[in-house]
Structures are given as C-alpha cells and as structure tokens.
C-alpha cells in the first residue's frame, strides 16, 4: 500500500458548561466507551483520534478537554492558542447551558483567529438527545438560524451515551477546516 501524501494535525477544543457531556463525547469518540462517572478533575486532558480521511489524507485530531475551568465561562488565550476548530456543547435537558453557548462562542472568537485572520470553524452539539428533545432543538429552523447568526458551521443532536452523530459532527468540522486551509 502506498503511504498517504498528506498529514494534518489539528488541535480541536471541546468547550461548554459543566456537565453538558464534553468529556463523555471525547471518550465515546476516541475510546468507544461511555460511563456515567467521569471525575471533573482540574486541568486539561488530551485525546488523539486518527482519521483516514481519504486514500491520500490522514487527519490527526488532538482533542482538548477542559475540566474545572468551565465554571468560569471562559478560557485563556493560551488555552485556545493554535486551535483549528472547536465543538461547543450544550445539554438539551438544561436550557441554561444553551444560553451559555453564545457566550462561549464570543469568548472563543475574541481570543482566537486562524493564521489567515478568519474565525475558526465551530460546530454546535446539542448533547444528551437520548434524554428527549428540548423545544429548541425540535425546531430545526430556529437552530439553523441561530447557527447562521452566531457563525457556527453546523449543529448536530448528539448522544455520547447512545453514540449518536458524534462521528458525523466531527466529519463536518474537519471538512470545514480542510476547506479553510
Ligand atoms: P462535562 O462536564 O461537560 O465533561 O460532562 P461529562 O462528560 O462529565 O458528563 C456529565 C454527566 O452527563 C455524566 O454523568 C455523563 O454520564 C452524562 N452524559 C454525558 N453525555 C450524555 C449523553 O449523551 N446522554 C446522557 N443520558 N447522559 C450523558
Ligand atoms: Mg469534563
């Protein structure tokens, strides 16, 4: 087999309020498992996911999880530095976590731009969809409108528990990052 021609390494951030499922999504995506007992340790955690994007392209995703700091509702520039994309996560069972989404997006956009000056690609994740939909997510048009207004490249209903749409959301993000380079 011929070796791939192109290799990309992307730092991706996973942000959003405490308890929305950030760690669970990363564990599901990278380690194919789920547990209802993740400790909210303080610090930053990394996980690596390798995607064989097409026969010529390998994409390595370095997923940055935050633990503890999200209770302040913002992160430092140093943490965001050199990220190429992000997932902003909310919990469909807790409307307040959706209200925090715009705040997270503003924090990110105010502290990070791509080397070419553009904002980084961000996908919105409506997590815990296995627990039933909230009114907002039920209204797909409203969500599309919200994404347009706030500059998200897309949104997905996800479940880390049932493994719903996490691969799809990641492919969407990577596709936009590749197109931006
Ligand atoms: P974080 O603080 O954003 O990292 O959130 P965690 O990943 O620690 O998840 C918080 C809680 O929500 C844990 O008890 C998880 O088991 C639970 N959880 C995370 N994702 C899902 C999901 O998709 N569905 C359900 N039902 N529970 C979830
Ligand atoms: Mg966590």
Short mmCIF file of C-alpha atoms and ligand atoms in Angstrom, two decimals:
data_model
loop_
_atom_site.label_atom_id
_atom_site.label_comp_id
_atom_site.label_asym_id
_atom_site.label_seq_id
_atom_site.Cartn_x
_atom_site.Cartn_y
_atom_site.Cartn_z
CA UNK A 1 0.00 0.00 0.00
CA UNK A 2 1.17 3.48 -0.82
CA UNK A 3 1.87 5.85 2.05
CA UNK A 4 -0.53 8.78 2.42
CA UNK A 5 0.61 12.04 0.84
CA UNK A 6 -0.93 14.44 3.26
CA UNK A 7 -0.96 14.51 7.02
CA UNK A 8 -2.72 17.10 9.11
CA UNK A 9 -2.62 17.63 12.83
CA UNK A 10 -5.44 19.72 14.22
CA UNK A 11 -5.98 20.94 17.71
CA UNK A 12 -9.70 20.90 18.44
CA UNK A 13 -11.32 22.43 21.51
CA UNK A 14 -14.34 21.00 23.25
CA UNK A 15 -15.98 23.71 25.33
CA UNK A 16 -19.29 24.43 27.02
CA UNK A 17 -20.73 24.49 30.51
CA UNK A 18 -20.00 21.99 33.24
CA UNK A 19 -21.83 18.68 32.93
CA UNK A 20 -23.00 19.05 29.32
CA UNK A 21 -21.05 15.94 28.29
CA UNK A 22 -17.75 17.23 26.89
CA UNK A 23 -15.64 14.51 28.46
CA UNK A 24 -18.22 11.85 27.59
CA UNK A 25 -18.24 12.90 23.93
CA UNK A 26 -14.46 12.70 23.72
CA UNK A 27 -14.39 9.30 25.45
CA UNK A 28 -17.06 7.98 23.14
CA UNK A 29 -15.37 9.34 20.03
CA UNK A 30 -11.83 8.28 20.89
CA UNK A 31 -12.23 5.25 23.16
CA UNK A 32 -15.68 4.00 22.06
CA UNK A 33 -17.00 3.85 25.58
CA UNK A 34 -19.31 5.68 27.96
CA UNK A 35 -19.55 5.87 31.71
CA UNK A 36 -21.81 7.91 33.93
CA UNK A 37 -18.99 8.53 36.38
CA UNK A 38 -16.29 10.79 34.99
CA UNK A 39 -14.48 12.78 37.58
CA UNK A 40 -14.34 16.51 36.99
CA UNK A 41 -10.60 16.66 37.51
CA UNK A 42 -8.93 20.01 37.32
CA UNK A 43 -6.68 20.59 34.37
CA UNK A 44 -6.51 19.90 30.67
CA UNK A 45 -6.78 16.49 29.11
CA UNK A 46 -5.85 15.46 25.58
CA UNK A 47 -7.05 12.65 23.40
CA UNK A 48 -5.88 11.75 19.93
CA UNK A 49 -8.13 10.48 17.16
CA UNK A 50 -6.70 9.44 13.81
CA UNK A 51 -8.93 9.68 10.75
CA UNK A 52 -8.12 8.08 7.43
CA UNK A 53 -9.89 10.86 5.67
CA UNK A 54 -9.34 9.65 2.11
CA UNK A 55 -6.72 7.42 0.47
CA UNK A 56 -4.25 10.33 0.40
CA UNK A 57 -5.05 12.10 3.62
CA UNK A 58 -4.57 11.30 7.26
CA UNK A 59 -6.02 13.70 9.81
CA UNK A 60 -4.91 13.58 13.42
CA UNK A 61 -7.23 15.30 15.83
CA UNK A 62 -5.90 16.40 19.15
CA UNK A 63 -9.00 16.91 21.29
CA UNK A 64 -8.59 19.27 24.22
CA UNK A 65 -10.90 18.67 27.11
CA UNK A 66 -11.29 21.18 29.92
CA UNK A 67 -12.07 20.21 33.46
CA UNK A 68 -12.96 22.54 36.23
CA UNK A 69 -12.26 25.85 34.49
CA UNK A 70 -15.52 25.81 32.56
CA UNK A 71 -17.37 27.01 35.64
CA UNK A 72 -15.90 30.47 34.95
CA UNK A 73 -17.48 30.55 31.50
CA UNK A 74 -14.31 31.47 29.65
CA UNK A 75 -10.83 30.22 28.93
CA UNK A 76 -7.47 31.87 28.48
CA UNK A 77 -5.88 32.80 25.20
CA UNK A 78 -3.08 30.37 25.97
CA UNK A 79 -5.55 27.52 26.12
CA UNK A 80 -7.17 28.45 22.80
CA UNK A 81 -3.86 29.08 21.04
CA UNK A 82 -3.35 27.36 17.68
CA UNK A 83 -6.65 25.53 17.76
CA UNK A 84 -8.07 24.92 14.29
CA UNK A 85 -11.64 24.23 15.30
CA UNK A 86 -13.99 23.68 18.18
CA UNK A 87 -17.10 21.96 19.38
CA UNK A 88 -19.34 23.97 21.65
CA UNK A 89 -21.58 21.65 23.61
CA UNK A 90 -24.84 22.20 25.46
CA UNK A 91 -27.19 19.83 27.26
CA UNK A 92 -30.66 19.65 25.70
CA UNK A 93 -32.18 18.94 29.12
CA UNK A 94 -30.79 22.18 30.63
CA UNK A 95 -31.79 25.38 28.77
CA UNK A 96 -29.27 27.47 30.75
CA UNK A 97 -26.46 25.57 29.05
CA UNK A 98 -27.81 26.66 25.68
CA UNK A 99 -27.93 30.26 26.86
CA UNK A 100 -24.23 29.95 27.60
CA UNK A 101 -23.43 28.87 24.03
CA UNK A 102 -23.27 32.40 22.58
CA UNK A 103 -21.03 33.44 25.47
CA UNK A 104 -18.62 30.58 24.74
CA UNK A 105 -18.61 31.44 21.05
CA UNK A 106 -17.84 35.11 21.79
CA UNK A 107 -15.09 34.16 24.18
CA UNK A 108 -13.51 31.93 21.57
CA UNK A 109 -13.82 34.43 18.70
CA UNK A 110 -12.43 37.25 20.82
CA UNK A 111 -9.30 35.28 21.73
CA UNK A 112 -8.56 33.17 18.68
CA UNK A 113 -8.39 33.61 14.92
CA UNK A 114 -6.78 31.42 12.29
CA UNK A 115 -3.38 32.43 10.88
CA UNK A 116 -5.27 33.73 7.83
CA UNK A 117 -7.36 36.02 10.04
CA UNK A 118 -10.60 34.05 9.71
CA UNK A 119 -12.52 32.76 12.71
CA UNK A 120 -12.01 29.06 13.49
CA UNK A 121 -14.69 26.59 12.42
CA UNK A 122 -17.07 25.72 15.23
CA UNK A 123 -19.76 23.04 15.34
CA UNK A 124 -22.56 23.21 17.89
CA UNK A 125 -23.51 19.99 19.69
CA UNK A 126 -26.95 19.54 21.28
CA UNK A 127 -25.94 16.68 23.54
CA UNK A 128 -27.95 14.11 25.55
CA UNK A 129 -30.53 13.81 22.77
CA UNK A 130 -31.24 10.31 24.12
CA UNK A 131 -32.99 12.08 27.01
CA UNK A 132 -35.62 13.62 24.79
CA UNK A 133 -35.52 16.76 22.73
CA UNK A 134 -35.99 20.20 24.05
CA UNK A 135 -38.27 22.68 22.40
CA UNK A 136 -35.47 24.50 20.72
CA UNK A 137 -33.82 21.54 19.06
CA UNK A 138 -37.23 20.36 17.93
CA UNK A 139 -37.35 23.50 15.88
CA UNK A 140 -34.56 22.77 13.41
CA UNK A 141 -35.17 26.00 11.53
CA UNK A 142 -34.56 28.04 14.68
CA UNK A 143 -31.33 26.16 15.26
CA UNK A 144 -30.21 26.75 11.67
CA UNK A 145 -30.95 30.44 12.13
CA UNK A 146 -29.06 30.54 15.43
CA UNK A 147 -26.03 28.92 13.80
CA UNK A 148 -26.08 31.39 10.96
CA UNK A 149 -26.33 34.36 13.31
CA UNK A 150 -23.55 33.18 15.57
CA UNK A 151 -21.23 31.82 12.92
CA UNK A 152 -21.39 28.08 13.58
CA UNK A 153 -20.63 25.91 10.55
CA UNK A 154 -23.29 23.42 11.64
CA UNK A 155 -25.10 21.76 14.52
CA UNK A 156 -25.89 18.18 15.49
CA UNK A 157 -28.03 16.47 18.06
CA UNK A 158 -25.65 14.10 19.77
CA UNK A 159 -25.62 11.44 22.42
CA UNK A 160 -22.39 10.25 23.96
CA UNK A 161 -24.43 7.60 25.71
CA UNK A 162 -26.04 6.12 22.59
CA UNK A 163 -23.26 7.10 20.21
CA UNK A 164 -25.41 9.31 18.03
CA UNK A 165 -23.97 11.77 15.48
CA UNK A 166 -20.55 12.22 17.04
CA UNK A 167 -18.67 10.91 14.01
CA UNK A 168 -20.90 12.96 11.73
CA UNK A 169 -20.27 16.15 13.73
CA UNK A 170 -16.54 15.56 13.63
CA UNK A 171 -16.55 14.94 9.89
CA UNK A 172 -18.46 18.18 9.40
CA UNK A 173 -15.88 20.11 11.43
CA UNK A 174 -12.89 18.52 9.70
CA UNK A 175 -14.41 19.14 6.28
CA UNK A 176 -14.69 22.86 7.07
CA UNK A 177 -11.18 23.03 8.47
CA UNK A 178 -9.72 21.36 5.39
CA UNK A 179 -11.68 23.71 3.14
CA UNK A 180 -10.37 26.73 5.07
CA UNK A 181 -6.70 25.87 4.76
P1 LIG B 1 -18.53 17.61 31.15
O1 LIG B 1 -18.50 18.29 32.48
O2 LIG B 1 -19.05 18.54 30.08
O3 LIG B 1 -17.23 16.99 30.76
O4 LIG B 1 -19.64 16.45 31.24
P2 LIG B 1 -19.41 14.88 31.47
O5 LIG B 1 -18.90 14.23 30.24
O6 LIG B 1 -18.64 14.67 32.72
O7 LIG B 1 -20.92 14.39 31.66
C1 LIG B 1 -21.73 14.87 32.72
C2 LIG B 1 -22.81 13.84 33.03
O8 LIG B 1 -23.70 13.71 31.92
C3 LIG B 1 -22.23 12.44 33.29
O9 LIG B 1 -22.99 11.84 34.31
C4 LIG B 1 -22.45 11.72 31.97
O10 LIG B 1 -22.60 10.34 32.15
C5 LIG B 1 -23.74 12.37 31.47
N1 LIG B 1 -23.81 12.37 29.99
C6 LIG B 1 -22.88 12.83 29.12
N2 LIG B 1 -23.29 12.67 27.85
C7 LIG B 1 -24.51 12.10 27.91
C8 LIG B 1 -25.46 11.70 26.91
O11 LIG B 1 -25.27 11.82 25.71
N3 LIG B 1 -26.63 11.16 27.37
C9 LIG B 1 -26.89 11.02 28.70
N4 LIG B 1 -28.07 10.49 29.03
N5 LIG B 1 -26.03 11.39 29.65
C10 LIG B 1 -24.85 11.92 29.27
MG1 LIG B 2 -15.42 17.02 31.76
#
